[in-house]
């Protein structure tokens, strides 16, 4: 999944020619004031964004895991070299992304999203072409991986701020849940199609599909015609070096965001620690067939779909805070079942059940989480907050994966997964249990204010993505990047 699930979607802006004046669509700052209800042009734009997002996510799902497949099947690289591609791309992208948050914050978000999509289109599209001419190299794949990771961070940060400007707080949850449902549907259906495509056409075929989806996403963003609010203005005398850490300062100055930040690092790290070990447990230790492993990957996606569909209804009935906290705890409870699995049908059912319940909880948590973060982040720091969050995750998660590999080597895959499950459960203690209300959208406290938490305003906000947690058996992020702002 494109870590930015935002790709071409809501986060992308809105396209329908204005039938009202800009004043009716934006406040003085231009954020969070657009009214969707009764506003046909904006509603039409949201529909266009959804269509673009659906195409983009379908391409991403079909191309899931394409880069390592090309490394293995075309370049015939070993496991270590394939791992280096993933680790190196994450670290290099995190370093290069440091100045991106500030750069994007004070510029139009739509153009940044288009640029990120086009860069990834060019990078992914170059692989099938190079392979066709026998010119594909290991260095080429590493460069593509860096561009892809950097694009995910840039697009996710820009699209999160764009979403906050486009959709008012009391409309976000409905909109985001629609995109979250689309994401989980694509995640469930896409990988088997991608696998069949690779088998029939070749390893680079799914990368070509993914490249085209980026291009269509960029076209979808360019079609948006509703004026974008003016970007924030950099304060005179601001030290550009201090801007690099501005996102982290805002996160830690806000009690609720600070709690969710550390919760997401531990939750996502624990899931990623187990991710490469589950196939080892299933295929090597428990003796499951590849088709059974594929079943354990695909079926749980239905849980994410159900969770996303139920979120608006649950929030309306129980409130945003209760949904966020309950689903935040629930998503931590199921990994230990995987560690207890035994050979045979019972073990397979246990693993599928654990993954399904995890994704059901994640499908409900992600929209609530993103909504809260968009509400809590000050308007002129949204991009930097999301970028800093994404960089932190992409730096921390490889460390958890390395620790899991070392532990599994010293003990067993089952033991390492059990340790990851204990860490995952402990992450629930870091949720914002005592944080007060966050306040109305756009009024989040400035750096230094000690407030946070969830309010009734948050129940209407949602994010599909910068960090949704896919099955434990696949790449996972605990905060979303589904379509809004970072599955990042």
PDB file of N, CA and C in Angstrom, residues 17 83 144 149 164 204 291 305 384 484:
ATOM      1  N   UNK A  17     -15.824  23.335 -10.270  1.00  0.00           N
ATOM      2  CA  UNK A  17     -15.659  24.776 -10.403  1.00  0.00           C
ATOM      3  C   UNK A  17     -16.495  25.447  -9.332  1.00  0.00           C
ATOM      4  N   UNK A  83      17.099  -7.050   1.837  1.00  0.00           N
ATOM      5  CA  UNK A  83      16.866  -6.342   3.095  1.00  0.00           C
ATOM      6  C   UNK A  83      17.544  -4.979   3.096  1.00  0.00           C
ATOM      7  N   UNK A 144      15.243   3.771  -6.733  1.00  0.00           N
ATOM      8  CA  UNK A 144      13.781   3.743  -6.839  1.00  0.00           C
ATOM      9  C   UNK A 144      13.154   3.607  -5.452  1.00  0.00           C
ATOM     10  N   UNK A 149      10.045   5.918  -0.981  1.00  0.00           N
ATOM     11  CA  UNK A 149       9.896   6.232   0.443  1.00  0.00           C
ATOM     12  C   UNK A 149       9.792   7.737   0.671  1.00  0.00           C
ATOM     13  N   UNK A 164      -7.282  18.790   5.863  1.00  0.00           N
ATOM     14  CA  UNK A 164      -7.786  19.655   6.925  1.00  0.00           C
ATOM     15  C   UNK A 164      -8.389  20.923   6.340  1.00  0.00           C
ATOM     16  N   UNK A 204       8.139  -7.529 -13.309  1.00  0.00           N
ATOM     17  CA  UNK A 204       8.028  -6.067 -13.404  1.00  0.00           C
ATOM     18  C   UNK A 204       6.626  -5.599 -13.788  1.00  0.00           C
ATOM     19  N   UNK A 291      -0.377 -21.420  -0.199  1.00  0.00           N
ATOM     20  CA  UNK A 291      -1.742 -20.935  -0.393  1.00  0.00           C
ATOM     21  C   UNK A 291      -2.420 -20.664   0.950  1.00  0.00           C
ATOM     22  N   UNK A 305     -12.233  -3.637   6.458  1.00  0.00           N
ATOM     23  CA  UNK A 305     -13.398  -3.069   5.772  1.00  0.00           C
ATOM     24  C   UNK A 305     -14.542  -2.854   6.760  1.00  0.00           C
ATOM     25  N   UNK A 384       4.521  19.745   9.009  1.00  0.00           N
ATOM     26  CA  UNK A 384       5.724  19.372   9.752  1.00  0.00           C
ATOM     27  C   UNK A 384       5.439  18.337  10.838  1.00  0.00           C
ATOM     28  N   UNK A 484      -5.327   9.588   4.745  1.00  0.00           N
ATOM     29  CA  UNK A 484      -5.113  10.959   5.098  1.00  0.00           C
ATOM     30  C   UNK A 484      -3.967  11.240   5.980  1.00  0.00           C
TER      31      UNK A 484
END
